[in-house]
Coordinates of C-alpha atoms in Angstrom, one line a residue:
M1262 CA -70.6 -57.7 10.8
T1263 CA -67.3 -58.0 9.1
M1264 CA -67.1 -57.7 5.2
E1265 CA -63.9 -59.2 5.5
K1266 CA -62.5 -60.8 1.8
A1267 CA -59.1 -62.2 2.1
V1268 CA -56.3 -61.9 4.4
L1269 CA -53.5 -60.1 2.5
L1270 CA -50.9 -60.0 5.3
N1271 CA -50.6 -62.0 8.7
G1272 CA -47.7 -60.9 11.2
S1273 CA -45.3 -63.3 10.4
A1274 CA -45.5 -62.1 6.5
A1275 CA -45.8 -58.6 7.6
A1276 CA -42.6 -59.3 9.6
R1277 CA -41.1 -60.1 7.0
L1278 CA -42.3 -57.5 4.4
V1279 CA -41.1 -54.4 6.6
N1280 CA -37.5 -56.3 6.8
R1281 CA -37.7 -56.6 2.8
M1282 CA -38.7 -52.9 3.1
A1283 CA -35.9 -51.8 5.3
Y1284 CA -32.9 -53.6 3.5
E1285 CA -34.0 -51.9 0.5
I1286 CA -34.1 -48.3 2.0
I1287 CA -30.7 -49.0 3.5
E1288 CA -29.2 -50.2 0.2
D1289 CA -30.6 -47.5 -1.5
N1290 CA -29.8 -44.8 0.3
K1291 CA -26.2 -46.4 0.6
G1292 CA -26.5 -45.8 4.3
V1293 CA -28.8 -44.3 6.4
E1294 CA -26.2 -40.9 6.7
N1295 CA -28.6 -37.9 6.2
L1296 CA -31.7 -40.4 6.6
V1297 CA -35.2 -39.2 8.5
I1298 CA -38.3 -40.8 8.3
I1299 CA -41.6 -39.2 8.2
G1300 CA -44.8 -40.8 8.3
I1301 CA -48.4 -39.2 7.0
Q1302 CA -51.1 -39.2 10.1
T1303 CA -52.4 -41.8 11.3
R1304 CA -51.6 -45.0 9.9
G1305 CA -48.7 -43.9 8.2
V1306 CA -46.9 -43.0 11.1
L1307 CA -47.5 -46.6 12.6
F1308 CA -46.0 -48.0 9.4
A1309 CA -42.9 -45.4 9.6
K1310 CA -42.6 -46.9 13.0
A1311 CA -42.0 -50.0 11.8
L1312 CA -39.8 -49.5 9.2
R1313 CA -37.6 -46.7 11.5
N1314 CA -37.8 -49.8 14.2
K1315 CA -36.2 -52.2 12.1
I1316 CA -33.8 -50.1 10.1
N1317 CA -32.7 -49.1 14.2
E1318 CA -32.0 -52.6 14.8
L1319 CA -30.5 -53.2 11.2
E1320 CA -27.8 -50.4 11.5
G1321 CA -28.0 -49.6 15.2
V1322 CA -29.0 -46.4 15.1
E1323 CA -31.6 -44.1 16.0
L1324 CA -33.0 -42.3 13.0
P1325 CA -34.8 -38.9 13.2
M1326 CA -38.6 -39.9 12.9
G1327 CA -41.6 -37.5 12.4
S1328 CA -45.4 -37.6 12.0
L1329 CA -47.0 -35.2 9.1
D1330 CA -50.7 -33.9 9.3
I1331 CA -51.7 -33.2 5.6
T1332 CA -55.5 -31.9 6.1
F1333 CA -54.8 -28.2 5.4
Y1334 CA -53.1 -29.0 2.4
R1335 CA -55.5 -31.5 1.1
D1336 CA -57.3 -30.7 -2.7
D1337 CA -60.9 -32.2 -1.4
L1338 CA -61.1 -30.7 2.4
T1339 CA -64.4 -29.0 1.5
R1340 CA -65.3 -32.5 0.2
L1341 CA -64.5 -34.7 3.4
N1342 CA -65.9 -33.1 6.1
D1343 CA -67.3 -30.2 7.8
H1344 CA -65.2 -30.8 10.7
P1345 CA -62.2 -32.0 9.4
V1346 CA -60.3 -34.4 12.5
I1347 CA -56.7 -32.5 13.1
K1348 CA -53.8 -34.9 14.1
E1349 CA -50.4 -33.5 15.0
T1350 CA -47.3 -32.8 12.8
D1351 CA -44.4 -33.4 15.0
I1352 CA -41.2 -33.1 13.1
A1353 CA -38.5 -31.9 15.4
F1354 CA -35.7 -31.6 13.1
A1355 CA -34.6 -29.9 10.1
I1356 CA -35.5 -31.1 7.0
E1357 CA -33.4 -28.8 5.0
D1358 CA -30.8 -31.2 2.8
K1359 CA -32.2 -33.7 4.5
N1360 CA -33.1 -37.6 2.7
I1361 CA -36.8 -38.0 3.5
I1362 CA -38.0 -41.4 3.5
L1363 CA -42.2 -40.2 3.4
V1364 CA -44.3 -43.3 4.8
D1365 CA -47.8 -44.1 4.2
D1366 CA -49.9 -47.6 4.7
I1367 CA -51.8 -47.3 1.8
L1368 CA -51.2 -45.7 -1.9
F1369 CA -54.8 -45.2 -3.6
S1370 CA -55.1 -41.8 -5.4
G1371 CA -52.0 -40.1 -4.7
R1372 CA -53.9 -37.1 -3.4
T1373 CA -52.7 -37.6 0.3
V1374 CA -48.9 -37.9 -0.8
N1375 CA -49.4 -34.7 -3.1
A1376 CA -50.5 -32.9 0.1
A1377 CA -47.9 -34.0 1.8
I1378 CA -44.8 -33.2 -0.7
K1379 CA -46.4 -29.7 -0.8
E1380 CA -46.5 -29.7 3.2
L1381 CA -42.8 -30.9 3.2
F1382 CA -41.5 -28.0 0.7
D1383 CA -43.4 -25.6 2.9
M1384 CA -41.1 -26.6 5.8
G1385 CA -37.9 -26.5 3.7
R1386 CA -36.1 -28.0 0.9
P1387 CA -35.1 -31.7 1.2
A1388 CA -32.5 -33.4 -0.6
K1389 CA -34.7 -35.8 -1.9
I1390 CA -38.2 -37.8 -0.9
K1391 CA -38.8 -41.4 -1.4
L1392 CA -42.0 -42.8 -0.7
A1393 CA -42.7 -46.1 1.3
V1394 CA -46.0 -47.6 1.4
L1395 CA -47.3 -50.8 3.0
I1396 CA -49.6 -51.4 0.3
D1397 CA -50.0 -50.1 -3.5
R1398 CA -53.9 -50.8 -4.1
G1399 CA -54.0 -48.8 -7.5
H1400 CA -56.5 -46.2 -9.3
H1401 CA -53.7 -43.5 -9.0
E1402 CA -55.1 -40.1 -10.0
L1403 CA -51.8 -38.6 -10.1
P1404 CA -48.5 -39.5 -11.2
I1405 CA -47.1 -40.5 -8.1
R1406 CA -45.8 -44.0 -7.2
A1407 CA -44.0 -46.0 -4.2
D1408 CA -40.0 -45.7 -4.5
Y1409 CA -40.7 -48.8 -1.6
C1410 CA -43.6 -51.0 -1.9
G1411 CA -44.7 -53.9 0.3
R1412 CA -47.4 -55.5 -1.9
D1413 CA -48.9 -54.2 -5.2
V1414 CA -52.7 -55.2 -4.5
P1415 CA -54.8 -54.2 -7.5
T1416 CA -58.3 -53.5 -6.0
A1417 CA -62.0 -52.9 -7.5
L1418 CA -63.2 -49.7 -6.1
G1419 CA -65.9 -51.2 -4.6
E1420 CA -62.7 -52.9 -2.3
Y1421 CA -60.9 -51.5 0.9
I1422 CA -57.4 -52.4 2.3
K1423 CA -57.4 -52.4 5.9
A1424 CA -54.2 -52.6 8.1
D1425 CA -54.2 -53.4 11.3
I1426 CA -51.1 -51.5 12.9
T1427 CA -50.3 -50.9 16.6
E1428 CA -48.9 -48.1 18.3
D1429 CA -45.3 -49.7 18.6
G1430 CA -45.7 -49.9 14.7
V1431 CA -45.8 -54.0 14.5
V1432 CA -48.3 -54.8 11.6
E1433 CA -50.8 -57.3 12.2
R1434 CA -52.4 -58.0 9.8
V1435 CA -53.9 -56.7 6.2
T1436 CA -57.0 -57.7 4.7
I1437 CA -59.0 -56.5 1.5
C1438 CA -62.6 -55.9 2.6
D1439 CA -65.7 -54.4 0.9
K1440 CA -66.2 -50.8 1.3
E1441 CA -69.0 -50.8 4.0
D1442 CA -66.3 -52.0 6.1
K1443 CA -64.1 -49.2 6.1
R1444 CA -63.3 -47.7 9.0

């Protein structure tokens, strides 16, 4: 039984949002020179593909993209699970002096982003790191905000944002649900 409350984005609205965010990233960085995209596992990687695909299309380039698993950098690892699921960190390029667009699907407490930044600095010293998120749902516990945000959607603690993104990086649908429907 689904506990869906509302559809926030359908496929066409999501495509427009990705298009807008790609233009913002290009404009803010004065092009794509020295730019790399790194997605946070799991859905952040999928959303990073969406942004990268659009930027590549607009600029006629192949931006480097990597994926980051922050499991061992989390400050709440022992609270999560006795057997956490480890995903892959795959960054096949040096991040030293690069302009990194760090991508996640949903910004909530800020703890995931904090862990990602710590891990990136263990790998090298980027020129800058900017955060891109599909949805910022509020409830930040750390002083972290998105530089590029698809939508701000204030939520209650008993709600959850579900982003359906394909392996190819197509945002098909974003919904707000009751917490019981979290997957």
